[in-house]
Coordinates of C-alpha atoms and ligand atoms in Angstrom, one line a residue:
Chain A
X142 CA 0.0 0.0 0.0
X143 CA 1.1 3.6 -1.2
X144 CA 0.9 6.6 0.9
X145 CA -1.6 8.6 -1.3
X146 CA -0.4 12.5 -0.3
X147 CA 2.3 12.7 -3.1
X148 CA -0.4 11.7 -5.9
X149 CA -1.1 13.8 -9.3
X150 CA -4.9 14.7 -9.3
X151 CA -6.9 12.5 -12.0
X152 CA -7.8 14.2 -15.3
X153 CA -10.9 12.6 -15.4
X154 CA -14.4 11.6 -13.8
X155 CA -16.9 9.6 -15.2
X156 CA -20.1 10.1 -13.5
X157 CA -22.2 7.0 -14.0
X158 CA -25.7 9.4 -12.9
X159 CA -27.8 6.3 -13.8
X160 CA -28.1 2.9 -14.8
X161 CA -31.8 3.6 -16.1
X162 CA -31.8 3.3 -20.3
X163 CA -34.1 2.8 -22.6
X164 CA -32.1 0.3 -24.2
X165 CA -30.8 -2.9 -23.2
X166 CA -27.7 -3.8 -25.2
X167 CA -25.9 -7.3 -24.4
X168 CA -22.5 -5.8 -24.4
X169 CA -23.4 -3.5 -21.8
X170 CA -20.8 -2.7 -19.1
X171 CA -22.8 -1.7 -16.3
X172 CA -23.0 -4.7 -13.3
X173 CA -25.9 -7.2 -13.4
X174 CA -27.7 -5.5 -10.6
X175 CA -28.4 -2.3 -11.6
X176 CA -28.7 0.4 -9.1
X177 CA -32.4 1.6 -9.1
X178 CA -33.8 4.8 -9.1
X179 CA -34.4 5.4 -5.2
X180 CA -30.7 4.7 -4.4
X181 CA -29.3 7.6 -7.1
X182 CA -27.5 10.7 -5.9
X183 CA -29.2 13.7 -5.5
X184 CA -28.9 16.4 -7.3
X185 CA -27.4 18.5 -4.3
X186 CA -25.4 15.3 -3.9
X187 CA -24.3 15.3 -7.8
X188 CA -23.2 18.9 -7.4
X189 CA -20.8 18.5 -4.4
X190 CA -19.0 16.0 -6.1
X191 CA -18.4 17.9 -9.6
X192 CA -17.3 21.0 -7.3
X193 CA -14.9 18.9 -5.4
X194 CA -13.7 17.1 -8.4
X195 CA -12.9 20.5 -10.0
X196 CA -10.8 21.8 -6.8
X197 CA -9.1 18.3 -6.6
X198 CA -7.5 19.0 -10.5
X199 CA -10.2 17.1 -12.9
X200 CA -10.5 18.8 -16.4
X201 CA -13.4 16.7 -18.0
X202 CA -16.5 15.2 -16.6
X203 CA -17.9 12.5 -18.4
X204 CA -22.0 12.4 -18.0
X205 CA -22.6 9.0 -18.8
X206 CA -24.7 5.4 -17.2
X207 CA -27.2 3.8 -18.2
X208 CA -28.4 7.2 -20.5
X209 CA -27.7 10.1 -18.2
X210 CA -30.7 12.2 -20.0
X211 CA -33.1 9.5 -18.0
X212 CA -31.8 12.1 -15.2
X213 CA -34.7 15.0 -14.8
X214 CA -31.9 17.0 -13.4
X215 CA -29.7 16.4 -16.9
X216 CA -29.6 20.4 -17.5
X217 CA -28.8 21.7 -14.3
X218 CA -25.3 19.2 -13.7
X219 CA -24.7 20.0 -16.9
X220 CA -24.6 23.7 -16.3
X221 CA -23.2 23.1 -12.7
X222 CA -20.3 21.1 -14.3
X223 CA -19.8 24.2 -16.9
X224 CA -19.9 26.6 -13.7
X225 CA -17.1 25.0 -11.9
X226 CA -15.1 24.6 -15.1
X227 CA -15.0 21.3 -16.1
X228 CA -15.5 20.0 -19.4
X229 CA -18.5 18.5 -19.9
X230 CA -19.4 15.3 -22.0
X231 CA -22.2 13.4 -22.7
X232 CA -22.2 10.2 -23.2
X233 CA -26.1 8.9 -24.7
X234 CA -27.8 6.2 -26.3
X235 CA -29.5 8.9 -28.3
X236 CA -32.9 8.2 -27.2
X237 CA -35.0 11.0 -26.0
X238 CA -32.6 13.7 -26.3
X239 CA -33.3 15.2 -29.8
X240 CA -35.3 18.5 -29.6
X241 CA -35.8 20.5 -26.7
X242 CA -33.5 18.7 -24.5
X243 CA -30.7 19.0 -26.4
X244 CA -31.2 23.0 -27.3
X245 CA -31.4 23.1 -23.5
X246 CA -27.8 21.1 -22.7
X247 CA -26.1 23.0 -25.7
X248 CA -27.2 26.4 -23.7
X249 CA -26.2 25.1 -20.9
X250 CA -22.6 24.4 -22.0
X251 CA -22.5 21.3 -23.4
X252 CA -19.0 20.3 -25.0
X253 CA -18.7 17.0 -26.7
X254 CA -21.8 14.8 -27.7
X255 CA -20.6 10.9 -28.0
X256 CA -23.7 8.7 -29.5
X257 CA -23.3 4.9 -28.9
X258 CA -24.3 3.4 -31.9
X259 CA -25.0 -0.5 -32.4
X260 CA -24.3 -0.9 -35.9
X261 CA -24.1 1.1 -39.3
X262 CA -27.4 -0.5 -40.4
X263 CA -30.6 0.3 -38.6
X264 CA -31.7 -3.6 -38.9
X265 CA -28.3 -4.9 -37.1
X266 CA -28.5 -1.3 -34.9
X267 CA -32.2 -2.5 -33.7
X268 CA -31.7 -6.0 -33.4
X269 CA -28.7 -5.2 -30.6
X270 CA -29.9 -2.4 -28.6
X271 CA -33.3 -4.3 -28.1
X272 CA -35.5 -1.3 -29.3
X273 CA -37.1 -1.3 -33.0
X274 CA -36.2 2.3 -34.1
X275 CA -33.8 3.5 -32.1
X276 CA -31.2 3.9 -34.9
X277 CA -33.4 6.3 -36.7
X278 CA -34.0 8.2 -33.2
X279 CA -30.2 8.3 -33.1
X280 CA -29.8 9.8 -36.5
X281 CA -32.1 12.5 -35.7
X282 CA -30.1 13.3 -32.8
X283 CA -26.6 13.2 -34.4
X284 CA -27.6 15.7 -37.2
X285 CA -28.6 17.7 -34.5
X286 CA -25.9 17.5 -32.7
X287 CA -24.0 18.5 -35.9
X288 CA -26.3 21.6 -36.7
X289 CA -25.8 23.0 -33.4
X290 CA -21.6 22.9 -34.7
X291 CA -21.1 20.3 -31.8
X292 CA -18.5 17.9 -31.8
X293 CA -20.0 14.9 -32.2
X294 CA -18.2 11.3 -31.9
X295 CA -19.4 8.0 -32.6
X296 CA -19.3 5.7 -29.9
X297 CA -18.8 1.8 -31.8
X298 CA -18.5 -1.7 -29.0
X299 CA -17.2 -4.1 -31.7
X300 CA -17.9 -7.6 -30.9
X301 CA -18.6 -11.4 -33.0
X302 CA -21.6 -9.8 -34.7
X303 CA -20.1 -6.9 -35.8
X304 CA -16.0 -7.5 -36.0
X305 CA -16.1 -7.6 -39.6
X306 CA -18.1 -4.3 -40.5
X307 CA -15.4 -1.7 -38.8
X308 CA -14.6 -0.3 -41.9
X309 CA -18.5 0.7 -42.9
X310 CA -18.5 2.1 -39.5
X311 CA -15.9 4.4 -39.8
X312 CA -17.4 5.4 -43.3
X313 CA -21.2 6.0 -41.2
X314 CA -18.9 8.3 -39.0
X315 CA -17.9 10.0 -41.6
X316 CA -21.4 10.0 -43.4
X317 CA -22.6 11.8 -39.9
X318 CA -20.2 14.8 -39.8
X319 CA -18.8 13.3 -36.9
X320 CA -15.4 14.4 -35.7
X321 CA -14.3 11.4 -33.5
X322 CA -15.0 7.4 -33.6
X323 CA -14.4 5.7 -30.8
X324 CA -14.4 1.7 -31.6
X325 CA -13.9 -0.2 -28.6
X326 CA -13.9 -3.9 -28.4
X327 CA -15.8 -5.2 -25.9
X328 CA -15.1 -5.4 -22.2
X329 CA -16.1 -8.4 -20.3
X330 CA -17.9 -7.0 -17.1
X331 CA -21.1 -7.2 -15.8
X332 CA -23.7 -7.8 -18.7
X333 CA -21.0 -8.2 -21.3
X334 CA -19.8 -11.1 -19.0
X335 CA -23.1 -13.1 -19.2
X336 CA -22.8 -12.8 -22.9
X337 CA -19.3 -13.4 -23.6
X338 CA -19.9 -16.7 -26.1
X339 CA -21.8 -14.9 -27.8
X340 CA -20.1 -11.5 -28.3
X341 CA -16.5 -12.9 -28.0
X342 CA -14.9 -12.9 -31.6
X343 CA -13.0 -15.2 -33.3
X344 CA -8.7 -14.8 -33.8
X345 CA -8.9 -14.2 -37.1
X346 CA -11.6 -11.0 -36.3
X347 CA -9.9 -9.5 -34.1
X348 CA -6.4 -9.7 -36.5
X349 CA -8.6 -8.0 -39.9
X350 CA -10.5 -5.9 -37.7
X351 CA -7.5 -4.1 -36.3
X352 CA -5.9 -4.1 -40.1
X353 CA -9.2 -2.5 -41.0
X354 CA -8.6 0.6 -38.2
X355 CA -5.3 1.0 -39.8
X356 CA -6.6 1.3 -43.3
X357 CA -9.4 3.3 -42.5
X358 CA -6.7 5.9 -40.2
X359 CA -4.9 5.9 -43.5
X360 CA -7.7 6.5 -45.5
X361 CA -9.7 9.1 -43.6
X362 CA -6.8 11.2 -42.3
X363 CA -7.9 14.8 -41.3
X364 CA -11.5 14.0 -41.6
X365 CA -12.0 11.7 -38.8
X366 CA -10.4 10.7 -35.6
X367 CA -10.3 7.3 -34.9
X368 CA -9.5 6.0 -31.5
X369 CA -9.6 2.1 -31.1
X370 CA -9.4 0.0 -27.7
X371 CA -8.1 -3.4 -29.1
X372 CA -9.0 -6.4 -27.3
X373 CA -5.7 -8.0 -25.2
X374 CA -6.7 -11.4 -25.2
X375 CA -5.1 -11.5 -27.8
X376 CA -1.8 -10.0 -27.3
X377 CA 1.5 -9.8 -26.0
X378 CA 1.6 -7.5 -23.3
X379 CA -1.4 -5.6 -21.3
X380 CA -2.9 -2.5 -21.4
X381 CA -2.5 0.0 -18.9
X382 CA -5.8 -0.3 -17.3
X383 CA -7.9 3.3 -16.3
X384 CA -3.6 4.4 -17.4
X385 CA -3.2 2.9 -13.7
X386 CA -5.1 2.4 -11.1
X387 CA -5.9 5.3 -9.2
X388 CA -3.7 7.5 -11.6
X389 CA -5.2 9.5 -14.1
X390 CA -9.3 8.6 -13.5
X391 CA -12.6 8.3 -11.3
X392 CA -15.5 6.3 -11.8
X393 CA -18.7 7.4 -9.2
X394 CA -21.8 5.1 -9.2
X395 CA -25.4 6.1 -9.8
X396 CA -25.4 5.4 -5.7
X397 CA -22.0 7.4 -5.2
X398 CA -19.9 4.7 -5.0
X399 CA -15.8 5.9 -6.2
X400 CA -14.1 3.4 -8.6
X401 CA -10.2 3.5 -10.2
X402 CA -12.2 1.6 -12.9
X403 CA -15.7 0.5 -13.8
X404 CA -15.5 -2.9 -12.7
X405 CA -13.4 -2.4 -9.6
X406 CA -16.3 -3.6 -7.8
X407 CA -15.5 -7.1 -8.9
X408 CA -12.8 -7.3 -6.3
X409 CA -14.6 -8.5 -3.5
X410 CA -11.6 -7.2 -0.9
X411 CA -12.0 -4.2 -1.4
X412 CA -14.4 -1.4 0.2
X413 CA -15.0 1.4 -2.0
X414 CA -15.9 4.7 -0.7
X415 CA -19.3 6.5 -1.0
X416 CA -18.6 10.3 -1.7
X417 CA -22.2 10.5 1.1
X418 CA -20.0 10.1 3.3
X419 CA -16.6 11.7 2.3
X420 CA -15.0 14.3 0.2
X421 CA -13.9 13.0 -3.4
X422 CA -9.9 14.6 -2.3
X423 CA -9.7 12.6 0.6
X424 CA -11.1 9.6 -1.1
X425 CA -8.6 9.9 -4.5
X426 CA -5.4 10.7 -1.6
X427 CA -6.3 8.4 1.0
X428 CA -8.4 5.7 1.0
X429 CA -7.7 2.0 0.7
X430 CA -8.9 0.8 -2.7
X431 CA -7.3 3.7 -4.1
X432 CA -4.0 3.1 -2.6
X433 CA -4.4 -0.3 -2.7
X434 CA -2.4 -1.2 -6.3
X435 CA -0.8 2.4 -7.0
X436 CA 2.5 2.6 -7.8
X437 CA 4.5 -0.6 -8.2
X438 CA 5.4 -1.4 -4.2
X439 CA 1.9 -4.6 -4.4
X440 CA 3.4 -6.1 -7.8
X441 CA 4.8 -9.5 -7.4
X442 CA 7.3 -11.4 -10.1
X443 CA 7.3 -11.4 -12.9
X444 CA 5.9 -7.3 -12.5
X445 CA 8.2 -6.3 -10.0
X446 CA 11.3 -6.8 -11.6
X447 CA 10.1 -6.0 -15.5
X448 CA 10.7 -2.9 -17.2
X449 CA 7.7 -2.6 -18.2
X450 CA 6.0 -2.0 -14.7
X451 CA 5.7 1.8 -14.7
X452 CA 4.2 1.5 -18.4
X453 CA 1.6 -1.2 -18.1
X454 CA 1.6 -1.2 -14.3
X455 CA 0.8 -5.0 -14.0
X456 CA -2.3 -4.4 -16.7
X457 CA -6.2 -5.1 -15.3
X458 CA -6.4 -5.9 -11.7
X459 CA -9.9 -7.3 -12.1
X460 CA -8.7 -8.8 -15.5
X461 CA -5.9 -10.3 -13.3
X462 CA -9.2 -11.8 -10.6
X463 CA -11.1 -13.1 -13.3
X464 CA -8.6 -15.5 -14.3
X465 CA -6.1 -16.1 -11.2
X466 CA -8.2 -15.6 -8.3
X467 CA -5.7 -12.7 -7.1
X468 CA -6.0 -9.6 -7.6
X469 CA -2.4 -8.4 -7.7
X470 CA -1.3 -10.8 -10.1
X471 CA 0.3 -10.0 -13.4
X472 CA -2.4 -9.4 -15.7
X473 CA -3.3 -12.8 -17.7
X474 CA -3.0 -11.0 -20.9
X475 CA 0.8 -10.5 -20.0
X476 CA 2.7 -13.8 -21.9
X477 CA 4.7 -13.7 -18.9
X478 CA 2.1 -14.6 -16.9
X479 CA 1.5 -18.2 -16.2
X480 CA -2.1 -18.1 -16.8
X481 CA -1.7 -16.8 -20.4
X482 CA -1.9 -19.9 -22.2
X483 CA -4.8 -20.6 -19.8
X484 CA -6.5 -17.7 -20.8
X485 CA -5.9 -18.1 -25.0
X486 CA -7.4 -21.1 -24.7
X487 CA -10.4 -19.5 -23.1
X488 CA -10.9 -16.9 -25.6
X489 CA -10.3 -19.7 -28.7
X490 CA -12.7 -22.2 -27.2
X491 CA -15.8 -19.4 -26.2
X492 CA -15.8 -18.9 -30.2
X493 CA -15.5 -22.4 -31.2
X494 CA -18.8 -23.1 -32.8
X495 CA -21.4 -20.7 -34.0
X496 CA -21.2 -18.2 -37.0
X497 CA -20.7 -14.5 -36.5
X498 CA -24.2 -13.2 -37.1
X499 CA -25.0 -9.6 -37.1
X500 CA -28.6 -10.9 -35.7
X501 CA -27.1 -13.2 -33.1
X502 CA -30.2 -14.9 -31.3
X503 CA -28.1 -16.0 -28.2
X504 CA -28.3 -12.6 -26.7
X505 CA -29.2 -12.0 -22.7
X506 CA -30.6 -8.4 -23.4
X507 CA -29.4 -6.3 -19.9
X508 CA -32.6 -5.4 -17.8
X509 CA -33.6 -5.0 -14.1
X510 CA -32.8 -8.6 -12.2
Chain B
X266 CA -2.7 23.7 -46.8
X267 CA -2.3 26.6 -44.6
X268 CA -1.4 30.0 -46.3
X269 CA -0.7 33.6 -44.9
X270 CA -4.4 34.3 -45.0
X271 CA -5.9 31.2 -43.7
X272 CA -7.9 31.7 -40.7
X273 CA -7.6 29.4 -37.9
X274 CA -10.6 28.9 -35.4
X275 CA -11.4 27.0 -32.0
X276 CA -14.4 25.5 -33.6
X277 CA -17.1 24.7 -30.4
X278 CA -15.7 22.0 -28.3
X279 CA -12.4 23.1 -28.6
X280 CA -11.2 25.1 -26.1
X281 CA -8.2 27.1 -23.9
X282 CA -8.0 26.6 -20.6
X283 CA -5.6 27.8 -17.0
X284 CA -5.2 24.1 -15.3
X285 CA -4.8 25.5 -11.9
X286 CA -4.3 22.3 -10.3
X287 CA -0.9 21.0 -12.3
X288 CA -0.1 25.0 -13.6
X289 CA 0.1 26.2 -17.2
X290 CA -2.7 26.2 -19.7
X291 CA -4.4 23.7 -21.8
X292 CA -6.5 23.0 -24.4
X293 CA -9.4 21.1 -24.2
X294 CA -11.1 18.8 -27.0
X295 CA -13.4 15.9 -26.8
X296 CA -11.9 13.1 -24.9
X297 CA -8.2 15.3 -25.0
X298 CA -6.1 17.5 -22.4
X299 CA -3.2 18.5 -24.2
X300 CA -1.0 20.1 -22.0
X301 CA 0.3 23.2 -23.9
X302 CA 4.2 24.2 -23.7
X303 CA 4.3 28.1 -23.6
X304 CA 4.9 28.2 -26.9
X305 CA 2.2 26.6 -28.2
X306 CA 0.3 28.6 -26.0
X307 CA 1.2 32.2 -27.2
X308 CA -0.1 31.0 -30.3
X309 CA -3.4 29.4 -29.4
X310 CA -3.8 33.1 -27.5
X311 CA -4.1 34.9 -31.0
X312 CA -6.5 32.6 -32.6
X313 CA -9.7 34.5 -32.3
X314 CA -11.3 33.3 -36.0
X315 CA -10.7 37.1 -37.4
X316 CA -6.6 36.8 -37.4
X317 CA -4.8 35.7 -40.4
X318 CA -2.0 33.4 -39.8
X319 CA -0.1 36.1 -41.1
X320 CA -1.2 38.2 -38.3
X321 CA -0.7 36.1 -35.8
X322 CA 3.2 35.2 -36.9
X323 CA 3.4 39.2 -37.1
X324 CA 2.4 39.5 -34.0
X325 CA 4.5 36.9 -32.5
X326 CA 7.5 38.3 -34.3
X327 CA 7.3 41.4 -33.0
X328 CA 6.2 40.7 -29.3
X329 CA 9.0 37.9 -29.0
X330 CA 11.8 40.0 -31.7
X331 CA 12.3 36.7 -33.0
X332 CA 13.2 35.5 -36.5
X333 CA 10.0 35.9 -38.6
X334 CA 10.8 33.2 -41.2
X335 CA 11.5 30.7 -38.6
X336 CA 8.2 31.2 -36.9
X337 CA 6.2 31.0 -39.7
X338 CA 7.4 27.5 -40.3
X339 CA 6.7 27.2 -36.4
X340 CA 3.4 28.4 -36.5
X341 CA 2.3 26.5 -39.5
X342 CA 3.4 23.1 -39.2
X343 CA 1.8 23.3 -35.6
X344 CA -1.7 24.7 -36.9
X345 CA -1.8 22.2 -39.6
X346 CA -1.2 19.5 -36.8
X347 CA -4.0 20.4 -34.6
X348 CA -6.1 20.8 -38.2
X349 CA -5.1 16.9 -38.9
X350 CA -6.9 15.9 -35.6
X351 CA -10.0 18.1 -35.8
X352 CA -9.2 20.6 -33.0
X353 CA -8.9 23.3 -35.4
X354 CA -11.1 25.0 -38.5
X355 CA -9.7 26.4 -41.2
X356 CA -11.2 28.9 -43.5
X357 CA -10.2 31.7 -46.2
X358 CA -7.8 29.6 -47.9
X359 CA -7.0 29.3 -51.6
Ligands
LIG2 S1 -24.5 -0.1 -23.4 FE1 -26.6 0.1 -24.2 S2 -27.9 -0.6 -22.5 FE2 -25.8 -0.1 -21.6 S3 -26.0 2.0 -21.0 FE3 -25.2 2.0 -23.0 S4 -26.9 2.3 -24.4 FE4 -27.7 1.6 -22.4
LIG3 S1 5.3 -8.7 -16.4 FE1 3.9 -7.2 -15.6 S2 4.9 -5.2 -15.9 FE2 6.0 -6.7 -17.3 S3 4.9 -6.6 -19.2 FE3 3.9 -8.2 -18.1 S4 2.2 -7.2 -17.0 FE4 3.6 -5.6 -17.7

């Protein structure tokens, strides 16, 4: 454990101010029991937090969930946020935000608009999110979002259903007047975890999809940005989880919950703090789950003596639980880790037998347990 | 290609900004803090969508007594950089 006094602030909060949404996407990252409703923040609550997050050092605020807009209170943070100087992001399914809501948000100050979409084709789109029409509801909103001179990016989870349609995607970004794409392979937490066999792709998808960012940066220089989130299962060495636990980012829970990472919570360990009961500096300086993998002092071999340990820090912690049982073990997607072969053959045997279909019928659509 | 009477804009989203916490300034861009060197700054300063680049490596020139050719280079190369990744509109050029 680290002494938290002589940390850097983070740059970043993301402020998960629901898990309400309209949709109900398999991929979805959120945990399997959704908070509900009665046990959100407040909007006083909410307020405190993006004050304090401001005075600890954090530039952007990321307004995300479930669909934040579920929020009555969606204008006023958002304006809050602006007043205390943070930038402000939204992060939408698209769904009931078109119109007056979002003239209202732009007023308010409004920065960055990211739209998740679930496929360049409204069939595939519908099919996935688990609502007939909500691509076309999602178009509406993205021209407006354009109109208003917006930056707009394109949120795309890539999974088996989709893997092989990255290029078109970029090219709907583009289509859209977006500025940004974000593709992201999907994570395996919470609802994305119950549907890993069938979201999981194959080897040989992950390998053309990645060849097919690379074009597409190639092709589409200076009119898109295009940042991708490749899967590690597949590779060498890890990612640098959240760039390090407790380093550069915050996660707070529709209940007020503070995370390094969005799935922190798997660790059962740990006790996270609620910001109900104390002040987002002293939780980012001193509590326990914070402290508890900064820096390199926790690492074991093969992390603590490798080179690599103040780049990757040890990769995913939870990544790490999943597949060792510990916690502070190297990352599995590490091939120095003993559990790497272990975990290869995971991946390879989850894809073994069905056909990538962009209208998959295997999928457990999120929802309220 | 940028020329002596491009104009360079913020376009919305984009924006300068004092990071009090870690000092200096920034600039601010969906999903980006780039930490500005003071440099980089002094240049982002005179953008104000009227100013020509001409202007603004005039005005640099002058305020720093600096070799004008040098900063244009400067000036360009780094406008056409932040154009490449969307955090900057161009307009008037040929
Ligand atoms: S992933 Fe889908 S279901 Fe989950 S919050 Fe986003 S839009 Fe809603
Ligand atoms: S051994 Fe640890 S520090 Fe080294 S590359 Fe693997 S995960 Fe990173």
């Amino acid at each position: 454990m680290t002494d938290g006094t002589a940390i850097d602030p983070p740059l970043g909060l993301l402020a998960e101010l629901t898990h309400r949404c309209p949709l109900s996407c398999p991929y979805c990252s959120n945990p399997e029991n959704l908070d509900r409703r009665s046990g959100e923040l407040d909007t006083e609550t909410w307020k405190r937090v993006f004050a304090e997050a401001a005075a600890l050092g954090v530039m952007q605020v990321h307004l995300s969930g479930g669909e934040p807009t579920a929020r009555a209170d969606i204008v006023e943070i958002t304006a809050h946020c602006r007043d205390v100087g943070l930038y402000t992001n939204l992060i939408t399914s698209g769904i009931n935000v078109a119109g007056a809501k979002l003239d209202a948000l732009a007023d308010a100050g409004l920065d960055h608009v990211q739209i998740s979409f679930q496929g360049d084709i409204s069939d595939h789109a519908d099919h996935v999110s688990g609502m007939q029409g909500s691509h076309a509801r999602k178009l509406e909103l993205a021209a407006q979002v354009t109109g208003l001179g917006l930056p707009l990016t394109v949120n795309a989870v890539i999974h088996r259903g989709n893997a092989d349609r990255v290029r078109e995607m970029v090219q709907f970004a583009v289509d859209l007047g977006a500025r940004r794409i974000e593709i992201a392979h999907v994570q395996y937490y919470g609802w994305a975890l119950r549907n890993r066999d069938a979201l999981m792709p194959t080897a040989e998808q992950v390998r053309t999809s990645t060849a097919a960012v690379d074009q597409a940066r190639a092709d589409f220089a200076g009119q898109i940005v295009i940042d991708a989130v490749v899967p590690d299962y597949y590779a060498r060495r890890p990612k640098p989880c959240v760039g390090g636990w407790g380093r550069r980012s915050l996660n707070v829970t529709p209940a007020g919950k503070v995370l390094p990472c969005h799935a922190a919570e798997t660790i059962p360990h740990l006790t996270f703090p609620n910001v109900r009961d104390r002040s987002l500096s002293d939780i980012w300086h001193h509590s326990e789950a914070f402290n508890a993998y900064r820096g390199t002092d926790w690492m074991a071999e093969p992390c603590r003596s490798c080179d690599r340990r103040d780049v990757d820090f040890g990769g995913c912690r939870c990544q790490a639980l999943a597949m060792t049982g510990d916690a502070g073990a190297t990352d599995p997607a590490c091939q120095l880790s003993p559990f790497h072969a272990r975990m290869i053959e995971l991946a390879e045997t989850a894809v073994a037998e069905v056909e990538a279909s962009p209208m998959d019928t295997r999928y457990d659509y999120r929802r309220f347990l | 290609m940028i020329g002596d009477a491009t104009i360079p804009a913020l376009p919305r989203g984009v924006r300068l900004r004092e990071d009090q916490a870690r000092g200096g300034f920034t600039l601010m861009a969906p999903e980006r803090v780039l930490k500005l060197d003071p440099i980089a700054n002094e240049v982002l300063k005179r953008i104000d969508g009227t100013a020509t680049v001409a202007m603004i490596v005039d005005d640099l020139a002058r305020t720093f007594a600096a070799d004008r050719a040098q900063i244009d280079r400067d000036v360009k190369s780094m406008l056409q950089g932040l154009a490449d990744k969307r955090l900057l509109d161009l307009t008037g050029n040929d």
